[in-house]
Amino acid sequence: MSVTVYVPRDAGALSLGAEAVASAIASEARRRHADVRVVRNGSRGLYWLEPLIEVETSMGRVAYGPVQAEDVPSLFDADFLHGGKHALAHGPTADIHYLKSQQRLTFERVGVVDPRSLEDYRAHGGYRGLAAALHMSGEEIVQTVLDSGLRGRGGAAFPAGIKWKTCLDASSLRKYVVCNADEGDSGTFADRMIMEGDPFVLIEGMTIAGLAVGATQGYIYLRVEYPHAQRAMEAAIATAEAAGYLGDNVCGSDKAFRLEVRMGGGAYICGEETSLLESLEGKRGQVRFKPPLPAIEGLFGKPTVINNVVTLASVPIILDRGAGYYRDYGSGKSRGTLPIQLAGNLKRPGLVEHAFGLTLRDLVEGYGGGTASGRPIRAVQVGGPLGAYIPASQLDTPIDYEAFVAIGGMLGHGGVVVFDDTVDMAAQARYAMEFCAIESCGKCTPCRIGSTRGVEVIDRIVAGDARERNEVLLRDLCQTMIAGSLCALGGMAPFPVLSALDHFPEDFAGAADKANA
Ligand SMILES: Cc1cc2nc3c(=O)[nH]c(=O)nc-3n(C[C@H](O)[C@H](O)[C@H](O)COP(=O)(O)O)c2cc1C
Ligand code: SF4
């Protein structure tokens, strides 16, 4: 009987040698006349173990990793096809604590199913949310999303249901659903993992959004550096179309929904929703004034729902299991689960989906296992390049939108980047300003000019040139950028700078201070 071996086709696993491992397994199986079926799944998100291969056995799937092509003969010798013992064995995948202790809702199929197989998707609960939605009115779908408490997972955490209701109420013959798959934040990869590992869930979520607001056309605006996700999404869209899940008559309902992938412009600002719309219309990605909101006047001037990949991929489970099921997870006004991406200096980087409420310490010390260098954690940047640097003394902050705002931070898209005690926080502050200067779309002065001046002032402080006066100037400049910028790039780039100044002032000591210390 054929034995199924899963080898991820996830870009992270590929970068670590998964393709060579898949070929080695296939050729070694031929050589030994073993009947092996290799399935290319997504990643389980245990990146320190990638390439993590799994074998379907009588005790469920058994995991081995990190596997390199040269390990393959010894895996066959150890009878891994029946879960045999090997130095790289981790036992049943479902029992690995990192996975077992998570609460995977949005990611429940990622790494489990074959992303190219619609049958596998359906066998694991796929398209049940759409089936429910097809029996509901647009208002009822929107109400369900509202009741679930789902907030946007792209950064601003705006309630998805309110956005959808605004679009539903806007009268127009043409409306759009746009998926923001630009995933520009540092240390983030959740969107990519979904698109590569469970692409049908995004298609299903977007189709439900289309039914809810009355849109018949959807676009996935995809980060240009994600060719594997592009291939996975395009293959899944073609399969869904052929099976009648997309097109002019979705599941025989007489309702239309079509979907296309568009590659992004390759700039961080193209992830900002109005810039994204400009880019999708074929123009330079530059921020639009609001109002009008995109939900009223969006793509080509038509009402448009724009949501992040994780937001849209969370919708099918809400429609399938009900708003209450999703809402029961979480804490305070942060309902449901958040897929958190652990990156930077960590022993166990990866994807952790869990209900809101666990602490940053649970994540970086518990799941992450502390720093890979073995040195103490000094700072954690949460929420991408515009997120504040959180000192070790604040690691007990719960993962909750409001709790992070209370300490001057933000959860953003759930990216967590860890630094040990060798980090130079003045250099990190300078980097934040420089990033803003490089990525600024140039539309407003506080960001365009302010960020360049900010880099210069930080350089003067670090050089020991009139440190106190220049620190006053830098703080003043940051306040001007926060208050006067048109969008959150200029409006939030000061947060990492100010947090570095507030929590790590010793790193800004000028040359003279350092010499005297
Ligand atoms: C500079 C900047 C970059 C952004 N980049 C992204 C991005 O890469 N992906 C994303 O989903 N949202 C990004 N956003 C947030 C979007 O503007 C918008 O809030 C989001 O797409 C809405 O979807 P959501 O409500 O599902 O989060 C960015 C915002 C700013 C200001
Ligand atoms: S804050 Fe920066 S990126 Fe945003 S609109 Fe102004 S110049 Fe453009």
CSV table of C-alpha atoms in Angstrom, one decimal, residues 40-447:
chain,number,residue,atom,x,y,z
A,40,ARG,CA,3.5,19.0,-1.2
A,41,ASN,CA,1.7,20.7,1.7
A,42,GLY,CA,2.0,24.1,3.3
A,43,SER,CA,4.2,24.7,6.3
A,44,ARG,CA,3.0,23.9,9.9
A,45,GLY,CA,4.8,27.1,10.9
A,46,LEU,CA,7.5,25.4,13.0
A,47,TYR,CA,10.2,27.2,11.0
A,48,TRP,CA,13.2,26.1,13.1
A,49,LEU,CA,12.3,22.5,12.1
A,50,GLU,CA,11.9,23.2,8.4
A,51,PRO,CA,12.0,21.3,6.1
A,52,LEU,CA,9.6,19.4,8.4
A,53,ILE,CA,8.4,16.3,6.6
A,54,GLU,CA,5.5,14.1,7.8
A,55,VAL,CA,4.6,10.5,7.2
A,56,GLU,CA,1.0,9.2,7.3
A,57,THR,CA,1.1,6.2,9.6
A,58,SER,CA,-1.3,4.1,11.6
A,59,MET,CA,-0.7,6.4,14.6
A,60,GLY,CA,-1.4,9.5,12.5
A,61,ARG,CA,1.2,11.8,11.0
A,62,VAL,CA,4.7,11.5,12.3
A,63,ALA,CA,7.1,14.4,11.9
A,64,TYR,CA,10.8,14.5,11.1
A,65,GLY,CA,12.9,17.7,10.8
A,66,PRO,CA,14.9,19.7,9.9
A,67,VAL,CA,15.5,17.2,7.0
A,68,GLN,CA,18.2,17.7,4.3
A,69,ALA,CA,18.4,15.6,1.2
A,70,GLU,CA,21.4,13.8,2.6
A,71,ASP,CA,19.3,12.6,5.6
A,72,VAL,CA,16.9,10.8,3.3
A,73,PRO,CA,18.7,7.4,3.0
A,74,SER,CA,19.1,7.2,6.8
A,75,LEU,CA,15.4,8.0,7.2
A,76,PHE,CA,14.5,5.0,4.9
A,77,ASP,CA,17.0,2.8,6.8
A,78,ALA,CA,15.2,3.8,10.1
A,79,ASP,CA,11.9,2.8,8.5
A,80,PHE,CA,10.5,6.3,8.7
A,81,LEU,CA,7.7,5.2,6.4
A,82,HIS,CA,6.2,3.5,9.4
A,83,GLY,CA,7.2,6.2,11.9
A,84,GLY,CA,10.6,4.6,12.8
A,85,LYS,CA,13.0,6.1,15.3
A,86,HIS,CA,15.6,8.6,14.0
A,87,ALA,CA,17.6,11.5,15.4
A,88,LEU,CA,15.3,13.9,13.5
A,89,ALA,CA,12.0,12.3,14.7
A,90,HIS,CA,9.6,14.4,16.7
A,91,GLY,CA,6.8,11.8,17.1
A,92,PRO,CA,3.2,12.4,16.1
A,93,THR,CA,2.9,15.9,14.7
A,94,ALA,CA,-0.3,16.5,16.6
A,95,ASP,CA,1.6,15.9,19.9
A,96,ILE,CA,4.3,18.5,19.3
A,97,HIS,CA,3.7,21.0,22.2
A,98,TYR,CA,4.3,24.1,20.0
A,99,LEU,CA,1.4,23.0,17.8
A,100,LYS,CA,-0.8,21.2,20.3
A,101,SER,CA,-1.0,24.2,22.6
A,102,GLN,CA,-2.2,26.6,19.8
A,103,GLN,CA,-5.8,27.4,19.0
A,104,ARG,CA,-5.8,27.3,15.3
A,105,LEU,CA,-9.0,28.5,13.6
A,106,THR,CA,-7.8,30.5,10.6
A,107,PHE,CA,-4.8,28.2,10.2
A,108,GLU,CA,-6.5,24.9,11.0
A,109,ARG,CA,-5.8,23.5,7.5
A,110,VAL,CA,-2.4,25.1,6.8
A,111,GLY,CA,0.2,22.4,6.6
A,112,VAL,CA,-2.5,19.7,6.9
A,113,VAL,CA,-4.1,19.8,3.4
A,114,ASP,CA,-2.7,19.6,-0.1
A,115,PRO,CA,-3.1,23.2,-1.2
A,116,ARG,CA,-3.7,22.1,-4.8
A,117,SER,CA,-6.6,19.8,-4.0
A,118,LEU,CA,-10.1,21.1,-3.8
A,119,GLU,CA,-11.3,17.7,-2.6
A,120,ASP,CA,-8.9,17.8,0.3
A,121,TYR,CA,-10.1,21.3,1.2
A,122,ARG,CA,-13.7,20.2,1.2
A,123,ALA,CA,-12.8,17.0,3.2
A,124,HIS,CA,-11.4,19.3,5.9
A,125,GLY,CA,-14.5,21.5,6.2
A,126,GLY,CA,-13.8,23.8,3.3
A,127,TYR,CA,-16.7,25.6,1.6
A,128,ARG,CA,-19.1,25.0,4.4
A,129,GLY,CA,-19.0,28.8,5.3
A,130,LEU,CA,-20.0,29.7,1.7
A,131,ALA,CA,-22.8,27.1,1.7
A,132,ALA,CA,-24.2,28.8,4.8
A,133,ALA,CA,-23.7,32.3,3.3
A,134,LEU,CA,-25.6,31.3,0.1
A,135,HIS,CA,-28.7,30.9,2.2
A,136,MET,CA,-28.4,34.3,3.8
A,137,SER,CA,-29.1,37.8,2.7
A,138,GLY,CA,-26.2,40.3,2.5
A,139,GLU,CA,-27.5,42.0,5.7
A,140,GLU,CA,-27.4,38.7,7.5
A,141,ILE,CA,-23.9,37.9,6.5
A,142,VAL,CA,-22.7,41.4,7.5
A,143,GLN,CA,-24.5,41.0,10.9
A,144,THR,CA,-22.8,37.7,11.5
A,145,VAL,CA,-19.3,39.2,10.8
A,146,LEU,CA,-20.2,42.2,13.0
A,147,ASP,CA,-21.4,39.8,15.8
A,148,SER,CA,-18.2,37.8,15.6
A,149,GLY,CA,-16.2,40.8,16.7
A,150,LEU,CA,-13.7,40.2,13.9
A,151,ARG,CA,-11.3,43.2,13.5
A,152,GLY,CA,-9.0,43.8,10.6
A,153,ARG,CA,-5.8,41.8,10.9
A,154,GLY,CA,-3.8,44.0,8.5
A,155,GLY,CA,-2.8,46.7,11.0
A,156,ALA,CA,-5.5,49.2,11.9
A,157,ALA,CA,-7.8,46.6,13.7
A,158,PHE,CA,-11.0,48.2,12.3
A,159,PRO,CA,-14.1,46.1,12.8
A,160,ALA,CA,-14.6,44.2,9.5
A,161,GLY,CA,-18.4,44.1,9.8
A,162,ILE,CA,-18.6,47.9,10.0
A,163,LYS,CA,-16.5,48.3,6.8
A,164,TRP,CA,-18.7,45.7,5.1
A,165,LYS,CA,-21.9,47.4,6.2
A,166,THR,CA,-20.7,50.8,4.8
A,167,CYS,CA,-20.0,49.1,1.5
A,168,LEU,CA,-23.3,47.2,1.5
A,169,ASP,CA,-25.2,50.4,2.2
A,170,ALA,CA,-23.5,52.3,-0.7
A,171,SER,CA,-25.6,52.0,-3.7
A,172,SER,CA,-23.8,51.2,-6.9
A,173,LEU,CA,-24.2,48.7,-9.8
A,174,ARG,CA,-20.5,47.8,-9.4
A,175,LYS,CA,-18.6,47.0,-6.3
A,176,TYR,CA,-15.3,45.3,-5.5
A,177,VAL,CA,-13.6,43.2,-2.9
A,178,VAL,CA,-9.9,43.7,-2.7
A,179,CYS,CA,-7.6,41.5,-0.7
A,180,ASN,CA,-4.5,43.3,0.7
A,181,ALA,CA,-1.8,40.6,0.3
A,182,ASP,CA,1.1,43.1,0.2
A,183,GLU,CA,2.4,41.8,3.6
A,184,GLY,CA,5.1,44.5,3.9
A,185,ASP,CA,5.7,44.4,7.7
A,186,SER,CA,9.0,43.2,8.9
A,187,GLY,CA,8.9,39.7,10.4
A,188,THR,CA,5.5,38.8,9.0
A,189,PHE,CA,4.6,35.8,6.9
A,190,ALA,CA,1.1,34.8,7.9
A,191,ASP,CA,-0.5,35.9,4.7
A,192,ARG,CA,2.0,34.1,2.6
A,193,MET,CA,1.5,30.9,4.7
A,194,ILE,CA,-2.2,31.0,4.1
A,195,MET,CA,-1.9,31.6,0.4
A,196,GLU,CA,0.7,28.9,-0.1
A,197,GLY,CA,-0.8,26.4,2.3
A,198,ASP,CA,-4.6,26.9,2.1
A,199,PRO,CA,-5.4,29.1,-0.9
A,200,PHE,CA,-9.1,28.0,-1.1
A,201,VAL,CA,-9.9,29.6,2.3
A,202,LEU,CA,-9.0,33.0,1.0
A,203,ILE,CA,-11.0,32.4,-2.2
A,204,GLU,CA,-14.0,31.3,0.0
A,205,GLY,CA,-13.6,34.3,2.3
A,206,MET,CA,-13.5,36.8,-0.6
A,207,THR,CA,-16.5,35.1,-2.2
A,208,ILE,CA,-18.5,35.5,1.0
A,209,ALA,CA,-17.5,39.1,1.2
A,210,GLY,CA,-18.7,39.6,-2.4
A,211,LEU,CA,-22.1,38.0,-1.5
A,212,ALA,CA,-22.3,40.2,1.6
A,213,VAL,CA,-21.8,43.6,0.0
A,214,GLY,CA,-23.0,42.8,-3.5
A,215,ALA,CA,-19.6,42.8,-5.3
A,216,THR,CA,-19.0,40.6,-8.3
A,217,GLN,CA,-15.3,41.2,-8.9
A,218,GLY,CA,-12.4,40.6,-6.5
A,219,TYR,CA,-8.7,41.3,-6.7
A,220,ILE,CA,-5.9,39.9,-4.7
A,221,TYR,CA,-3.1,42.5,-4.6
A,222,LEU,CA,-0.1,40.3,-4.0
A,223,ARG,CA,3.3,41.3,-2.8
A,224,VAL,CA,5.6,41.1,-5.8
A,225,GLU,CA,8.2,39.1,-3.8
A,226,TYR,CA,5.7,36.2,-3.4
A,227,PRO,CA,6.0,34.1,-6.6
A,228,HIS,CA,5.1,30.9,-4.8
A,229,ALA,CA,2.0,32.4,-3.4
A,230,GLN,CA,1.1,33.7,-6.8
A,231,ARG,CA,1.3,30.2,-8.3
A,232,ALA,CA,-0.7,28.7,-5.5
A,233,MET,CA,-3.4,31.3,-5.7
A,234,GLU,CA,-3.7,31.2,-9.5
A,235,ALA,CA,-3.9,27.4,-9.5
A,236,ALA,CA,-6.6,27.4,-6.8
A,237,ILE,CA,-8.6,30.2,-8.6
A,238,ALA,CA,-8.5,28.1,-11.8
A,239,THR,CA,-9.7,25.0,-9.9
A,240,ALA,CA,-12.4,26.9,-8.1
A,241,GLU,CA,-13.6,28.3,-11.4
A,242,ALA,CA,-13.7,24.9,-13.1
A,243,ALA,CA,-15.7,23.5,-10.1
A,244,GLY,CA,-18.2,26.4,-10.2
A,245,TYR,CA,-17.1,28.0,-7.0
A,246,LEU,CA,-16.2,31.2,-8.9
A,247,GLY,CA,-17.7,32.7,-12.0
A,248,ASP,CA,-21.1,33.9,-13.2
A,249,ASN,CA,-23.1,31.4,-11.3
A,250,VAL,CA,-21.4,30.6,-7.9
A,251,CYS,CA,-22.6,27.1,-6.9
A,252,GLY,CA,-25.7,27.5,-9.0
A,253,SER,CA,-26.9,30.5,-7.0
A,254,ASP,CA,-27.2,32.8,-10.0
A,255,LYS,CA,-24.8,35.1,-8.1
A,256,ALA,CA,-21.5,36.1,-9.8
A,257,PHE,CA,-18.1,36.4,-8.2
A,258,ARG,CA,-14.8,36.5,-10.2
A,259,LEU,CA,-11.4,36.7,-8.8
A,260,GLU,CA,-8.0,37.8,-10.2
A,261,VAL,CA,-4.4,38.1,-8.8
A,262,ARG,CA,-2.6,41.4,-9.4
A,263,MET,CA,1.1,41.7,-8.5
A,264,GLY,CA,2.0,44.6,-6.2
A,265,GLY,CA,4.2,47.6,-7.0
A,266,GLY,CA,7.0,46.6,-4.7
A,267,ALA,CA,6.8,49.5,-2.2
A,268,TYR,CA,5.9,49.4,1.5
A,269,ILE,CA,3.4,52.2,1.0
A,270,CYS,CA,1.5,50.1,-1.6
A,271,GLY,CA,0.2,48.1,1.4
A,272,GLU,CA,-1.6,51.2,2.6
A,273,GLU,CA,-5.2,50.7,1.3
A,274,THR,CA,-5.6,53.9,-0.7
A,275,SER,CA,-2.1,53.7,-2.2
A,276,LEU,CA,-2.9,50.1,-3.0
A,277,LEU,CA,-6.0,51.2,-4.9
A,278,GLU,CA,-4.0,53.7,-6.9
A,279,SER,CA,-1.5,51.0,-7.8
A,280,LEU,CA,-4.2,48.5,-8.7
A,281,GLU,CA,-5.6,51.2,-11.1
A,282,GLY,CA,-2.2,51.2,-12.7
A,283,LYS,CA,-0.9,54.4,-11.2
A,284,ARG,CA,2.0,55.2,-8.9
A,285,GLY,CA,1.2,54.0,-5.3
A,286,GLN,CA,0.5,57.3,-3.5
A,287,VAL,CA,-1.9,57.8,-0.6
A,288,ARG,CA,-5.3,59.3,-1.3
A,289,PHE,CA,-7.1,61.8,1.0
A,290,LYS,CA,-9.9,60.3,3.1
A,291,PRO,CA,-12.8,60.9,3.0
A,292,PRO,CA,-14.2,59.4,0.8
A,293,LEU,CA,-13.6,56.0,2.4
A,294,PRO,CA,-12.8,53.2,0.0
A,295,ALA,CA,-16.0,51.4,1.2
A,296,ILE,CA,-17.9,54.3,-0.5
A,297,GLU,CA,-15.5,55.4,-3.3
A,298,GLY,CA,-12.7,52.8,-3.7
A,299,LEU,CA,-11.4,51.0,-6.8
A,300,PHE,CA,-12.2,52.9,-10.0
A,301,GLY,CA,-14.4,55.2,-7.8
A,302,LYS,CA,-16.7,52.3,-6.8
A,303,PRO,CA,-17.6,51.0,-3.3
A,304,THR,CA,-14.8,48.6,-2.3
A,305,VAL,CA,-14.2,46.3,0.7
A,306,ILE,CA,-10.4,46.1,1.3
A,307,ASN,CA,-9.3,43.5,3.9
A,308,ASN,CA,-6.2,41.7,4.8
A,309,VAL,CA,-5.6,38.1,3.9
A,310,VAL,CA,-6.0,36.9,7.5
A,311,THR,CA,-9.2,38.9,8.0
A,312,LEU,CA,-10.8,37.4,4.9
A,313,ALA,CA,-9.5,33.9,5.6
A,314,SER,CA,-11.1,34.1,9.1
A,315,VAL,CA,-14.6,34.7,7.6
A,316,PRO,CA,-15.4,31.1,6.4
A,317,ILE,CA,-15.1,29.6,9.9
A,318,ILE,CA,-17.3,32.4,11.3
A,319,LEU,CA,-20.0,31.6,8.7
A,320,ASP,CA,-19.6,27.9,9.2
A,321,ARG,CA,-19.5,27.7,13.0
A,322,GLY,CA,-21.3,30.9,13.9
A,323,ALA,CA,-20.4,34.4,15.2
A,324,GLY,CA,-20.6,33.1,18.8
A,325,TYR,CA,-18.1,30.4,18.3
A,326,TYR,CA,-15.5,32.8,17.0
A,327,ARG,CA,-16.3,35.5,19.5
A,328,ASP,CA,-15.9,33.1,22.5
A,329,TYR,CA,-12.2,33.2,21.9
A,330,GLY,CA,-10.2,36.3,22.9
A,331,SER,CA,-10.1,39.0,25.6
A,332,GLY,CA,-11.8,42.4,26.0
A,333,LYS,CA,-12.6,44.0,22.6
A,334,SER,CA,-10.0,41.7,20.9
A,335,ARG,CA,-12.2,38.7,19.8
A,336,GLY,CA,-11.1,35.5,18.2
A,337,THR,CA,-7.6,34.4,17.5
A,338,LEU,CA,-4.5,36.2,16.2
A,339,PRO,CA,-1.9,34.4,14.1
A,340,ILE,CA,1.3,35.7,15.6
A,341,GLN,CA,4.6,35.5,13.7
A,342,LEU,CA,7.7,35.0,15.8
A,343,ALA,CA,10.9,36.2,14.2
A,344,GLY,CA,14.3,37.7,14.9
A,345,ASN,CA,16.6,36.4,17.5
A,346,LEU,CA,14.6,33.4,18.7
A,347,LYS,CA,15.3,29.7,19.2
A,348,ARG,CA,12.0,28.7,17.8
A,349,PRO,CA,10.7,31.2,15.3
A,350,GLY,CA,7.3,30.4,13.7
A,351,LEU,CA,3.6,30.9,13.4
A,352,VAL,CA,1.5,30.7,16.6
A,353,GLU,CA,-2.2,31.2,16.3
A,354,HIS,CA,-3.9,31.7,19.7
A,355,ALA,CA,-6.8,33.5,21.3
A,356,PHE,CA,-6.0,37.0,22.3
A,357,GLY,CA,-4.9,37.3,25.9
A,358,LEU,CA,-1.7,35.4,26.3
A,359,THR,CA,1.3,37.6,27.1
A,360,LEU,CA,4.2,38.7,25.0
A,361,ARG,CA,6.4,36.7,27.4
A,362,ASP,CA,4.4,33.5,26.7
A,363,LEU,CA,5.2,34.0,23.1
A,364,VAL,CA,8.8,34.9,23.1
A,365,GLU,CA,10.0,32.9,26.0
A,366,GLY,CA,7.4,30.1,25.9
A,367,TYR,CA,6.8,29.4,22.3
A,368,GLY,CA,10.0,31.2,21.0
A,369,GLY,CA,12.2,29.6,23.6
A,370,GLY,CA,14.2,32.8,24.2
A,371,THR,CA,16.9,34.1,22.0
A,372,ALA,CA,18.8,31.9,19.6
A,373,SER,CA,22.0,33.6,20.8
A,374,GLY,CA,21.3,32.5,24.4
A,375,ARG,CA,21.7,36.1,25.6
A,376,PRO,CA,19.0,38.1,27.4
A,377,ILE,CA,16.1,39.6,25.4
A,378,ARG,CA,16.5,43.4,25.4
A,379,ALA,CA,13.8,44.6,23.1
A,380,VAL,CA,10.8,43.3,21.1
A,381,GLN,CA,9.3,45.1,18.1
A,382,VAL,CA,5.7,44.2,17.6
A,383,GLY,CA,3.6,45.3,14.7
A,384,GLY,CA,6.1,45.8,11.9
A,385,PRO,CA,8.5,48.7,11.2
A,386,LEU,CA,6.2,51.3,12.7
A,387,GLY,CA,5.7,49.4,15.9
A,388,ALA,CA,7.2,50.5,19.2
A,389,TYR,CA,10.3,48.8,20.7
A,390,ILE,CA,9.0,47.1,23.9
A,391,PRO,CA,11.6,46.6,26.7
A,392,ALA,CA,12.0,43.3,28.6
A,393,SER,CA,10.2,45.0,31.6
A,394,GLN,CA,6.9,45.1,29.6
A,395,LEU,CA,6.9,41.5,28.4
A,396,ASP,CA,3.9,40.7,30.6
A,397,THR,CA,1.7,42.9,28.4
A,398,PRO,CA,-1.2,40.8,27.1
A,399,ILE,CA,-1.7,40.3,23.3
A,400,ASP,CA,-4.7,42.5,23.1
A,401,TYR,CA,-5.2,45.6,20.8
A,402,GLU,CA,-6.1,47.9,23.7
A,403,ALA,CA,-3.4,46.7,26.0
A,404,PHE,CA,-0.8,47.4,23.4
A,405,VAL,CA,-2.1,50.9,22.7
A,406,ALA,CA,-1.9,51.5,26.5
A,407,ILE,CA,1.9,51.0,26.4
A,408,GLY,CA,2.3,53.1,23.3
A,409,GLY,CA,2.5,50.1,21.0
A,410,MET,CA,0.4,48.3,18.5
A,411,LEU,CA,-0.2,44.7,17.4
A,412,GLY,CA,-0.5,45.5,13.7
A,413,HIS,CA,-0.3,42.4,11.6
A,414,GLY,CA,1.0,40.3,14.5
A,415,GLY,CA,4.7,40.4,13.6
A,416,VAL,CA,7.1,40.0,16.6
A,417,VAL,CA,10.8,40.6,16.1
A,418,VAL,CA,13.1,39.9,19.0
A,419,PHE,CA,16.5,41.5,19.8
A,420,ASP,CA,19.1,40.4,22.4
A,421,ASP,CA,21.2,42.7,24.6
A,422,THR,CA,23.7,43.4,21.9
A,423,VAL,CA,21.3,45.5,19.9
A,424,ASP,CA,22.1,49.2,19.5
A,425,MET,CA,18.8,51.0,20.0
A,426,ALA,CA,20.0,54.3,18.6
A,427,ALA,CA,20.8,52.5,15.4
A,428,GLN,CA,17.3,50.9,15.4
A,429,ALA,CA,15.8,54.4,15.9
A,430,ARG,CA,17.8,55.7,13.0
A,431,TYR,CA,16.7,52.7,10.9
A,432,ALA,CA,13.0,53.5,11.6
A,433,MET,CA,13.4,57.1,10.4
A,434,GLU,CA,15.5,56.1,7.4
A,435,PHE,CA,12.9,53.4,6.5
A,436,CYS,CA,10.2,56.1,6.6
A,437,ALA,CA,12.4,58.5,4.4
A,438,ILE,CA,13.0,55.7,1.8
A,439,GLU,CA,9.5,54.5,1.8
A,440,SER,CA,7.6,57.8,2.0
A,441,CYS,CA,5.2,58.3,-0.9
A,442,GLY,CA,6.1,62.0,-0.7
A,443,LYS,CA,2.5,63.4,-0.6
A,444,CYS,CA,2.8,65.2,2.7
A,445,THR,CA,5.6,67.4,4.2
A,446,PRO,CA,5.9,66.0,7.8
A,447,CYS,CA,6.7,62.6,6.5
